[in-house]
Coordinates of C-alpha atoms in Angstrom, one line a residue:
X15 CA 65.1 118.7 85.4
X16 CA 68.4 117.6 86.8
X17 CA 70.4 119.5 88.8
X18 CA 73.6 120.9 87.6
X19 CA 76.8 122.0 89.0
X20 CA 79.5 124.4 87.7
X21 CA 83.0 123.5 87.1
X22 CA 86.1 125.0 86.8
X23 CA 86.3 123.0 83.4
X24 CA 83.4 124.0 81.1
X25 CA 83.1 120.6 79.6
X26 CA 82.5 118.6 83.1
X27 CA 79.2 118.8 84.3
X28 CA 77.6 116.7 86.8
X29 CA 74.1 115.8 87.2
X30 CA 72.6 114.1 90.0
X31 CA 71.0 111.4 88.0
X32 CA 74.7 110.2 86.8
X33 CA 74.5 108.3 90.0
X34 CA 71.1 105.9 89.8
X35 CA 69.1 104.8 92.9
X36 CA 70.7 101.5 92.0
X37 CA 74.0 101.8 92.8
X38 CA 74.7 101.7 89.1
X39 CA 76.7 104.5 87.0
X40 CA 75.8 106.2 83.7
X41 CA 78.3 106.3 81.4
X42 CA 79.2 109.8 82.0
X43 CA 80.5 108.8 85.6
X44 CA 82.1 105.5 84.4
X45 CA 84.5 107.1 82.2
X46 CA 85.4 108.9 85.2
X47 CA 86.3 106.4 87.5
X48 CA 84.8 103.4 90.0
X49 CA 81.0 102.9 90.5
X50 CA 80.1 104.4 94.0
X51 CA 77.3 102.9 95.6
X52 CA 74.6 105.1 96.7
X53 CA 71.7 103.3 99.4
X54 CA 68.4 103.9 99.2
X55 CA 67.5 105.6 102.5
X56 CA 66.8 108.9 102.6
X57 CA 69.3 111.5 104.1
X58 CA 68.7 111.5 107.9
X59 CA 71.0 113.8 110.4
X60 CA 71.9 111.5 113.5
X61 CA 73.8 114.7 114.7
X62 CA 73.4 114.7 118.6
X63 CA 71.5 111.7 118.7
X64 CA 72.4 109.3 121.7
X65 CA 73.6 106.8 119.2
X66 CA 75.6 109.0 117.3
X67 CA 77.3 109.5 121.1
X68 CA 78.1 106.4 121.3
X69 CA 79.5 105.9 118.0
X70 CA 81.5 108.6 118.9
X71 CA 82.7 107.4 122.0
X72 CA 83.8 103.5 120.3
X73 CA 85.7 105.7 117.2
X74 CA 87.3 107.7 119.7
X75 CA 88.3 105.0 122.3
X76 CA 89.7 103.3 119.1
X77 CA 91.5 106.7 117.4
X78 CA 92.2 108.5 119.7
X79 CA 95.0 106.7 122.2
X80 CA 96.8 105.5 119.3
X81 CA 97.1 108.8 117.2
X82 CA 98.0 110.4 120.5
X83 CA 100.8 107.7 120.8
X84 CA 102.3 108.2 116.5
X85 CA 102.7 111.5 116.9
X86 CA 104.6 111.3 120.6
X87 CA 107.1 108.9 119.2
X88 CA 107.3 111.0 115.9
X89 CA 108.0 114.3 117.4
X90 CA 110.8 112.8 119.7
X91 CA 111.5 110.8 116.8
X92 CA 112.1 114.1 115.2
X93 CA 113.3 116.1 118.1
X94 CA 116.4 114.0 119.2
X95 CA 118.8 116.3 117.6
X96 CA 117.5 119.0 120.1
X97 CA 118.5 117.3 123.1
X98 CA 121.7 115.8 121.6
X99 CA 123.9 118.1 122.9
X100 CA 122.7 117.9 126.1
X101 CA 123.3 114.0 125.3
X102 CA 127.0 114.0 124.5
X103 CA 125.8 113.8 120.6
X104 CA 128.1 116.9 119.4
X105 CA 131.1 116.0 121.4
X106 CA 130.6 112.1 120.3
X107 CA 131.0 112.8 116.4
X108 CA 132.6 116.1 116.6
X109 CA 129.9 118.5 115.1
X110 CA 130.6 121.7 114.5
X111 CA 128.2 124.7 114.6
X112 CA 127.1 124.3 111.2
X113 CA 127.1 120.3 110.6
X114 CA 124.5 120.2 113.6
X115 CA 122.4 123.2 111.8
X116 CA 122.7 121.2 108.3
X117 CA 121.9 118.0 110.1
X118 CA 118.7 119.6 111.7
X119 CA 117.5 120.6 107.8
X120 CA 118.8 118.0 106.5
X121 CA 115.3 116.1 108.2
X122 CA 113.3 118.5 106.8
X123 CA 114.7 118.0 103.2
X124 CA 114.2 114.1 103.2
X125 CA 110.7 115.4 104.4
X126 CA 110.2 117.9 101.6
X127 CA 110.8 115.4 98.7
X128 CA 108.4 112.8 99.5
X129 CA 105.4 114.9 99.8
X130 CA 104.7 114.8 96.0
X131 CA 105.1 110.6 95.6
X132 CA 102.7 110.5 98.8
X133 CA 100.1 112.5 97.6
X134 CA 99.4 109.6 94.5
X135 CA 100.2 107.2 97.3
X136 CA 97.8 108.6 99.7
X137 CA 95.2 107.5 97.1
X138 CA 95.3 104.5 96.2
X139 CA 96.2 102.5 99.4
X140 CA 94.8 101.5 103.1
X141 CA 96.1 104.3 104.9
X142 CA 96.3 102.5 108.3
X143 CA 98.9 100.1 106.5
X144 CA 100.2 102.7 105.0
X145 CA 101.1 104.2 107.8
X146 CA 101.9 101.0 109.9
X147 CA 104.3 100.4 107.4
X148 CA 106.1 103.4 107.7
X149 CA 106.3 103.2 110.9
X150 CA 108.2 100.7 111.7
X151 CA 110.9 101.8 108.4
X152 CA 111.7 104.9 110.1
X153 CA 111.7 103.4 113.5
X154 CA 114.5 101.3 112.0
X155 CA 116.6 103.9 110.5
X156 CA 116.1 106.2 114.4
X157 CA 117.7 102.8 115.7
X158 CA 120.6 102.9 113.0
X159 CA 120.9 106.5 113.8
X160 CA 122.3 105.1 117.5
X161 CA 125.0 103.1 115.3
X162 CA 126.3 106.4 113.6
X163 CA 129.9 106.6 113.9
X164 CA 130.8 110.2 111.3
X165 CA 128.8 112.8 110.5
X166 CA 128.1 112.0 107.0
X167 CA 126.4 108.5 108.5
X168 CA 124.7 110.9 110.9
X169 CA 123.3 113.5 108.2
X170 CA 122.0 110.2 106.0
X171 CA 120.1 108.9 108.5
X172 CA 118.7 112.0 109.8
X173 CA 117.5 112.6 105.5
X174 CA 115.7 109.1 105.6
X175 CA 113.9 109.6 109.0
X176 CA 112.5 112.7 107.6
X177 CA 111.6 111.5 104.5
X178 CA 109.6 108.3 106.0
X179 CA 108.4 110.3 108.7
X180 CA 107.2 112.9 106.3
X181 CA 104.0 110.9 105.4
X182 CA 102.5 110.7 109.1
X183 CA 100.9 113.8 109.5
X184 CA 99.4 114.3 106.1
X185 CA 98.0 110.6 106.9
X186 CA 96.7 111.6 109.8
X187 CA 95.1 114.5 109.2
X188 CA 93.1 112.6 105.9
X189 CA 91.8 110.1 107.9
X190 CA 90.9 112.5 110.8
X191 CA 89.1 114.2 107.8
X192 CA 87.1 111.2 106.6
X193 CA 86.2 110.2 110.3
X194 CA 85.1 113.5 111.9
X195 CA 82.2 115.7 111.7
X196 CA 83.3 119.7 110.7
X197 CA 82.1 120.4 113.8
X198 CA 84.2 118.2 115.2
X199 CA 87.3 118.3 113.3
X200 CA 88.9 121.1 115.2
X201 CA 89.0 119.3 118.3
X202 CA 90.4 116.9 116.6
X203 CA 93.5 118.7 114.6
X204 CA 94.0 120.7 117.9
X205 CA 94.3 117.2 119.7
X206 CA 97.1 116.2 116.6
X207 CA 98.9 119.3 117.0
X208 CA 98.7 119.1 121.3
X209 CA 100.6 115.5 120.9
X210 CA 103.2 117.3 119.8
X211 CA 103.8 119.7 122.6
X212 CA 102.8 116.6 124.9
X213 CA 105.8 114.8 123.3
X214 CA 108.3 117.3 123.6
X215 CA 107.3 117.4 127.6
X216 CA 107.9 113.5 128.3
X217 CA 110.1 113.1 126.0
X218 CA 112.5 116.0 127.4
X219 CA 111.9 113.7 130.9
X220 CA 113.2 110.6 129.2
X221 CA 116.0 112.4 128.0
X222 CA 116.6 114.0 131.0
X223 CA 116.7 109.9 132.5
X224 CA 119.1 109.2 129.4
X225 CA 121.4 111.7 130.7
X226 CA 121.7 110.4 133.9
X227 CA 122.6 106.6 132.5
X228 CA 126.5 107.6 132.4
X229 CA 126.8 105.8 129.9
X230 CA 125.9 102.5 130.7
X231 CA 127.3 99.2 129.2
X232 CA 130.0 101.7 127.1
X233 CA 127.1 103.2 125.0
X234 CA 126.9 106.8 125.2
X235 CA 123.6 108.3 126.6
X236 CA 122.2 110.0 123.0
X237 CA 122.4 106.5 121.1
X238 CA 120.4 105.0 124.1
X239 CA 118.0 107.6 123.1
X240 CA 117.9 107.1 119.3
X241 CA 118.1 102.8 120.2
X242 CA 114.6 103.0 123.0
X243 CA 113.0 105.2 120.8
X244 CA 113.7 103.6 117.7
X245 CA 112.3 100.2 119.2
X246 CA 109.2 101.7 120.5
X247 CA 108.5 103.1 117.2
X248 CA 108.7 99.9 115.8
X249 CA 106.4 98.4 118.0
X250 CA 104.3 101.2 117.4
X251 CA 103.8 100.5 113.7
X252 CA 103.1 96.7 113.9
X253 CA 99.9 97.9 116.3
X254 CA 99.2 100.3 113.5
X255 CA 99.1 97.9 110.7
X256 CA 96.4 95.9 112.8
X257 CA 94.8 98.1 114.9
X258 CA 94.4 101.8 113.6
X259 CA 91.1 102.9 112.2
X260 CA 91.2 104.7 109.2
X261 CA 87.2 104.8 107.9
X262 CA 84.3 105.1 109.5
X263 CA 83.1 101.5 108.8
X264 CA 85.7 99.8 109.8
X265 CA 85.1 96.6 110.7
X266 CA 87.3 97.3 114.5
X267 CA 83.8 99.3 115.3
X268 CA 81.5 96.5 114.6
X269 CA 78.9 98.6 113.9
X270 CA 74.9 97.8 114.0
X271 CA 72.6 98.5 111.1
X272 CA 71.8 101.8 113.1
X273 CA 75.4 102.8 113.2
X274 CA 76.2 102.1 109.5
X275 CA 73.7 105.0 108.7
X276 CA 75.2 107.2 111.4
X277 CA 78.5 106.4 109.4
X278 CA 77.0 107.6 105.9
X279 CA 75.4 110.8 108.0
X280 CA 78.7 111.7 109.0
X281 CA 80.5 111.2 105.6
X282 CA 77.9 113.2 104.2
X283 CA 78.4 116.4 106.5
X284 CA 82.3 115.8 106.1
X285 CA 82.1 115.7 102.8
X286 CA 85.4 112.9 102.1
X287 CA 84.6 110.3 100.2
X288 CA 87.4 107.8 99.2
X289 CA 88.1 107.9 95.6
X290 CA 91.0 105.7 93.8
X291 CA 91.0 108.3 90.5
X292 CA 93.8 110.8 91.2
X293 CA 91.5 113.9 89.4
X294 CA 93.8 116.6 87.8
X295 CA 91.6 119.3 87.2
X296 CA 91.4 119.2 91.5
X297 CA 94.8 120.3 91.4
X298 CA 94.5 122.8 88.3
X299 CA 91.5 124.2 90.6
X300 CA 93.8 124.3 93.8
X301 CA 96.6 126.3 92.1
X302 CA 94.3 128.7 90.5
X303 CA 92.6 129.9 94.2
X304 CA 94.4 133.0 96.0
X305 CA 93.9 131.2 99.5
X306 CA 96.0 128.0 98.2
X307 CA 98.5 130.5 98.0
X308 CA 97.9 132.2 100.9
X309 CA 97.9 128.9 102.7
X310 CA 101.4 127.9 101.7
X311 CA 103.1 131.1 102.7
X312 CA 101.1 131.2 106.2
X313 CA 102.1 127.2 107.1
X314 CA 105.7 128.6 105.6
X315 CA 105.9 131.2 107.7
X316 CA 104.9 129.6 111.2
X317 CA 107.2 126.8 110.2
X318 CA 110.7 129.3 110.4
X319 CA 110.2 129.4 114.3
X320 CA 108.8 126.0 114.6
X321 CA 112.1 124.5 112.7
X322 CA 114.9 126.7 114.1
X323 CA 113.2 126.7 118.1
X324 CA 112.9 123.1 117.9
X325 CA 116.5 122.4 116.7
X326 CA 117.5 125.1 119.0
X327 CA 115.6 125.6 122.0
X328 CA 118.4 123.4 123.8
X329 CA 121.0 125.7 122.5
X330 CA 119.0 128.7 123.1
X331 CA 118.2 128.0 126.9
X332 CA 122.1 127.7 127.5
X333 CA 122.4 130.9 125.7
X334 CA 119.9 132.5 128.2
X335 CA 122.9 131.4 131.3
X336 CA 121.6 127.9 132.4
X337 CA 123.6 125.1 132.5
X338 CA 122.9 121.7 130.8
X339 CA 120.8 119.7 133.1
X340 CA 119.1 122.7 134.0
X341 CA 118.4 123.8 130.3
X342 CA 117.1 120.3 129.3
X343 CA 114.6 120.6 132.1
X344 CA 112.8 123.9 130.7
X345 CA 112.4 122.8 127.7
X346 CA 109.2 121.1 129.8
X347 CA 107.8 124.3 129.8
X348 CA 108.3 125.1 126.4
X349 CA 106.5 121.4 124.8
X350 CA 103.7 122.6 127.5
X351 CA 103.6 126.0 126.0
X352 CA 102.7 124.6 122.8
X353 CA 100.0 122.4 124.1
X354 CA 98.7 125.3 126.2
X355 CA 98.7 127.2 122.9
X356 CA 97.0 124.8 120.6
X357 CA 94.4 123.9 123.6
X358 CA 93.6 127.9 123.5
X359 CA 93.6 128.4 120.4
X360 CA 91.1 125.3 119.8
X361 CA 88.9 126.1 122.8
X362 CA 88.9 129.8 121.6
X363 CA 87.5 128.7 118.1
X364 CA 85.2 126.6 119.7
X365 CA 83.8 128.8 121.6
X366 CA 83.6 131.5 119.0
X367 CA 83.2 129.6 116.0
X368 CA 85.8 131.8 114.5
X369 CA 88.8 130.0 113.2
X370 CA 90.7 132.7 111.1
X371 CA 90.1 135.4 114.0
X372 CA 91.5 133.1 116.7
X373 CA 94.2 131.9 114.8
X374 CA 95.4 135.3 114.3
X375 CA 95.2 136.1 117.7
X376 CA 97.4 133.3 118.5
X377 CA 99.7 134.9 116.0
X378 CA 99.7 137.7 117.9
X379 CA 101.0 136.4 121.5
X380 CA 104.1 134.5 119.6
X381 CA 104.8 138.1 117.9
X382 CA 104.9 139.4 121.4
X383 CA 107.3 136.4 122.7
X384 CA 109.6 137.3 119.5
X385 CA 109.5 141.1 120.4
X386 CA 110.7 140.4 124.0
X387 CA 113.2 137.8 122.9
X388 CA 114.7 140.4 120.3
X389 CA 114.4 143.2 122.4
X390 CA 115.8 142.3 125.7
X391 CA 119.3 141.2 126.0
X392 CA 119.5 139.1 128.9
X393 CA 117.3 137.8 132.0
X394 CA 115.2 135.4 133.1
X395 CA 112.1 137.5 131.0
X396 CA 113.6 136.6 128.0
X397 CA 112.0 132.9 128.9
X398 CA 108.6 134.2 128.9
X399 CA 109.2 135.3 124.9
X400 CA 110.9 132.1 124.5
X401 CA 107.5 130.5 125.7
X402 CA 105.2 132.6 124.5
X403 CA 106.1 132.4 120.7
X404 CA 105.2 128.9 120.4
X405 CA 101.9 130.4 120.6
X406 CA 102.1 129.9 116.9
X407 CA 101.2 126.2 117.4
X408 CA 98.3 126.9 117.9
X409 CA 97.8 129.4 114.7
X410 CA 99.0 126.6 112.9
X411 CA 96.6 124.0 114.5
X412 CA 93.9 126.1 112.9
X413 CA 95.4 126.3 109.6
X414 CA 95.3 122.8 109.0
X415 CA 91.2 122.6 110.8
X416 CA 90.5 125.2 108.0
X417 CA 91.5 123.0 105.3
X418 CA 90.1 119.7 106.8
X419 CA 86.7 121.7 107.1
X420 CA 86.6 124.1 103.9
X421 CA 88.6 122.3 101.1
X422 CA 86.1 119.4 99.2
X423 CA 87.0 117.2 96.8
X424 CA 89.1 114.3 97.8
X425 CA 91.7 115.1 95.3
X426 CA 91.9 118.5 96.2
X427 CA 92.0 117.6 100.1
X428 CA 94.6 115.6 99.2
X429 CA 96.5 117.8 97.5
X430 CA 96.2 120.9 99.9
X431 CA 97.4 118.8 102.9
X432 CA 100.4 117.6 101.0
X433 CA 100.9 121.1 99.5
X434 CA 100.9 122.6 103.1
X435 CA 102.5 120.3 104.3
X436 CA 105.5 120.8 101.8
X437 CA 105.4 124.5 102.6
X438 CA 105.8 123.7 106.6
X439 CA 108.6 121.6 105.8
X440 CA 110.3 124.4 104.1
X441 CA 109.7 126.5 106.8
X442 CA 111.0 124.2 109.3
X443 CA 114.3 123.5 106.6
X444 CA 115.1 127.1 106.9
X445 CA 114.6 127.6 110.1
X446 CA 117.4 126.4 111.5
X447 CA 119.6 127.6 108.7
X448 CA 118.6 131.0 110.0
X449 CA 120.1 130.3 113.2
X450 CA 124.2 131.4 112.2
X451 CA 126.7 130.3 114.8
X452 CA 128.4 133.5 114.7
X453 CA 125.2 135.3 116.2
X454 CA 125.4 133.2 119.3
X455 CA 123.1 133.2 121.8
X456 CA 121.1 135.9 120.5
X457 CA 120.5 134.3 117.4
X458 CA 119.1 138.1 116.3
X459 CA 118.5 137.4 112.9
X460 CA 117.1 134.2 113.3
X461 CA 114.5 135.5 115.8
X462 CA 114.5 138.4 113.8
X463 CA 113.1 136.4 110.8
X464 CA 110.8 134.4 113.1
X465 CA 109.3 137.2 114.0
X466 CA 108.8 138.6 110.4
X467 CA 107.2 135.6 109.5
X468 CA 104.6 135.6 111.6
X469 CA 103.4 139.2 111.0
X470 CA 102.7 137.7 107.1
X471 CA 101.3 134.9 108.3
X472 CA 98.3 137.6 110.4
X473 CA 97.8 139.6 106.8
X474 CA 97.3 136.3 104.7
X475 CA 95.0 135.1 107.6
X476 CA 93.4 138.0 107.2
X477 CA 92.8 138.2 103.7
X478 CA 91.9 134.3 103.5
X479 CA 88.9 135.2 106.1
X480 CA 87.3 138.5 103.7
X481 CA 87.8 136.2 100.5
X482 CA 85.9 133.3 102.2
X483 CA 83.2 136.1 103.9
X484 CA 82.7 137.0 100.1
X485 CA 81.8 134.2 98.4
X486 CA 79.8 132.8 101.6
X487 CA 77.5 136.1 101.3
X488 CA 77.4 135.6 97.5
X489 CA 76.2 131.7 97.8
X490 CA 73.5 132.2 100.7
X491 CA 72.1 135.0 98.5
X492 CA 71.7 132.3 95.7
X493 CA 71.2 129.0 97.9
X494 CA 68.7 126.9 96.2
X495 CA 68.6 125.1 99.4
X496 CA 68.7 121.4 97.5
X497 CA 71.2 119.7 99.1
X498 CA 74.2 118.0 97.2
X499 CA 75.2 114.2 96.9
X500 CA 78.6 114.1 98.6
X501 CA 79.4 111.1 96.6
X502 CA 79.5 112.6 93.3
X503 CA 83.0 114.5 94.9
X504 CA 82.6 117.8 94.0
X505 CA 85.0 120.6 95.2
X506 CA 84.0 123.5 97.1
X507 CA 84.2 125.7 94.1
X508 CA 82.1 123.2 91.8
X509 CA 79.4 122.9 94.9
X510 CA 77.5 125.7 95.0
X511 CA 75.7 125.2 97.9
X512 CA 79.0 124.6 100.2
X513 CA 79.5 127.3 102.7
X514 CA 82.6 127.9 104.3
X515 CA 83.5 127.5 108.2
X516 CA 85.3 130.5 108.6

């Protein structure tokens, strides 16, 4: 009797015996896409084992440093605006109040349309190429950014580097999917998000060094900035192309016999399988769940403080009565803060195996930084809110670990990482368009909105964790306790047996 699985689409069905000992494919999976080829050994967990270490420790040598160093170069990438005034950037091409707000969404806008192209993208190509590739496009428009001479030259290029940056995180976090354990994947999406808070730490350090060049050679200090990072980005992306691993065979591992069976053991408990046919009914499935919603509107709602603090922290520091140097300099302190936030909210769901209830406790310190910033007028406490609320890098961290470990289905994966992804950028595009020039240095209703934000962001945590709690309860009740072939790339709603990490 073959085993059967429930679809959202009463006319799908899958049966186990669709794909053969062989390697071959009935003709019930061929009309739905490539032949996967199933081995012959039986399933074996090398989970622990001392040669699943040292796997580890080769895919991590590999990874790691690299990933690290793409997302340093893309948040400063991303985060020159912030430091431009500091830089001589607003007095070089004249920007008022509201051209450096609309140049700070502008990014985000670039960013927002190519999320839909790079989901069918995402798909159907080598996604260490892929992202090689980009690399070294939008390391060449952060160069041309250096040779801007109006604002409309200025607000183009700042549209295309967000739109080729746009692809590097969903990238990232898909192949950090298809390479790590569940176990392991929050570690992993924690370390993604830390880069970022790394990067605004050094980078504000080589800014602070760009503002001390004076100029040199007649160039003024913020196109040095956009020129060296621009170049490094570049250089970045041709090691990318060659050199970043993107599946766990790849042939940069050089794997044993032993270690290409530790390779399927690990793509089995992952459950992301590479698969070329771009499945609709994923997507009709994804829009149909409450929690896809509830998804968007949390990453949304993060995003606000992320987009307006980043494009403002420089600004906002002045406002508190520091001077220029002196505000550059603390904004050390804040790309630390949200490292510190994403390593506690990462340890704290390690330790606790609870990601929803430690990501809303991280939402819950950057409500407290908002409160303080909104609440007191003026003094050096007013930092301590500034810090604290990019606690919600850490909340954020989590969101994107609970889709890497409960959403199955490649297409669907696909599909929610794009989709949040898409809602952050939003976020972050209004962000800054919430931070009015006649509210100066306040910025009440920006703030004021931050801090709304997150307080939806705790409910629809909230009510993602008791849906999830539900149907887990419901499927352990039921469990058959046969286990399901990962390659036949069922979702989490079609696999009966999936229970979620909550």
């Amino acid at each position: 009797m073959p085993t059967q699985f429930e679809t959202s689409e009463k006319e799908e069905i899958h049966y186990t015996e669709d794909v053969r000992q062989d390697g071959s494919v009935s003709s019930t999976e061929a009309e739905k896409g490539p032949a996967v080829i199933i081995d012959n050994e039986p399933a074996k967990s090398f989970e622990g084992t001392p040669e699943e270490k040292a796997y580890l420790r080769r895919l991590n040598w590999w990874f790691m440093p690299l990933v690290g160093m793409i997302i340093f170069v893309q948040f400063c990438d991303k985060a020159s605006l912030s430091v431009g005034p500091v830089l001589g950037l607003n007095a070089d091409l004249r920007l008022t109040g509201t051209q450096f707000s609309l140049a700070g969404s502008l990014f985000y806008l670039g960013a927002l349309i190519f999320q839909i192209p790079n989901q069918f993208i995402l798909q159907r190509v080598p996604h260490g190429k892929y992202l090689g590739a980009l690399l070294v496009i939008w390391g060449l428009v952060m160069g041309a950014t250096g040779a801007c001479q109006t604002f409309p030259q200025f607000a183009a290029c700042r549209f295309l580097l967000g739109l080729f940056e746009s692809a590097a995180i969903p990238t990232l976090y898909l192949v950090a999917a298809t390479l790590y354990r569940r176990s392991e994947q929050a570690m992993v999406f924690g370390y993604i998000t830390l880069c970022n808070g790394v990067g605004a730490a050094i980078g504000t350090v080589v800014a602070y060094g760009f503002a001390h060049l004076n100029n040199a050679r007649g160039i003024k200090n913020w196109r040095w900035n956009h020129i060296t990072f621009g170049s490094l980005t570049v250089l970045l992306g041709i090691i990318a192309w060659f050199f970043l691993i993107d599946k766990p065979d790849h042939k940069l591992l050089k794997l044993n016999e032993t270690e290409k069976l530790i390779a399927k053991d690990r793509t089995r408990d992952n459950a992301v399988v590479k698969n070329r046919v771009y499945k609709y009914r994923h997507i009709w499935e994804s829009v149909k769940e409450p929690r896809y919603w509830l998804l968007l509107l949390s990453g949304m709602m993060i995003a606000l403080q992320n987009g307006g603090m980043l494009v403002f922290s420089t600004t906002l520091v002045l406002g508190l009565g520091f001077n220029h140097m002196d505000s550059l300099l603390l904004q050390i302190p804040s790309g630390l803060a949200g490292s510190l936030g994403v390593f506690a909210a990462v340890l704290l769901a390690h330790k606790t195996k609870q990601l929803i209830w430690s990501a809303m406790f991280m939402i819950t310190i950057g409500v407290a930084g908002l409160i303080i910033l909104c609440a007191i007028p003026d003094g050096a406490i007013k930092l301590l809110g500034f810090y604290l609320s990019w606690a919600g890098a850490g909340s954020y961290a989590l969101l994107v670990t609970y889709i890497g470990n409960n959403v199955k289905g490649y297409t669907k994966k696909i599909f929610y990482n794009g989709s949040v992804t898409i809602a952050y950028t939003i976020g972050n595009f209004v962000g800054p368009l919430m931070m009015v020039e006649h509210q100066a240095p306040r910025y009440l209703g920006g703030v004021g909105g931050f801090l709304g934000g997150f307080v939806v962001a705790f409910f629809c945590y909230f009510l993602i964790r008791i849906q999830g709690a539900r149907i887990n309860r419901k499927r352990l009740a039921n469990s058959t306790g046969e286990e399901t072939d990962v390659y036949l790339d069922l979702t989490d709603k079609e696999d009966k047996n999936f229970i979620f990490r909550l």
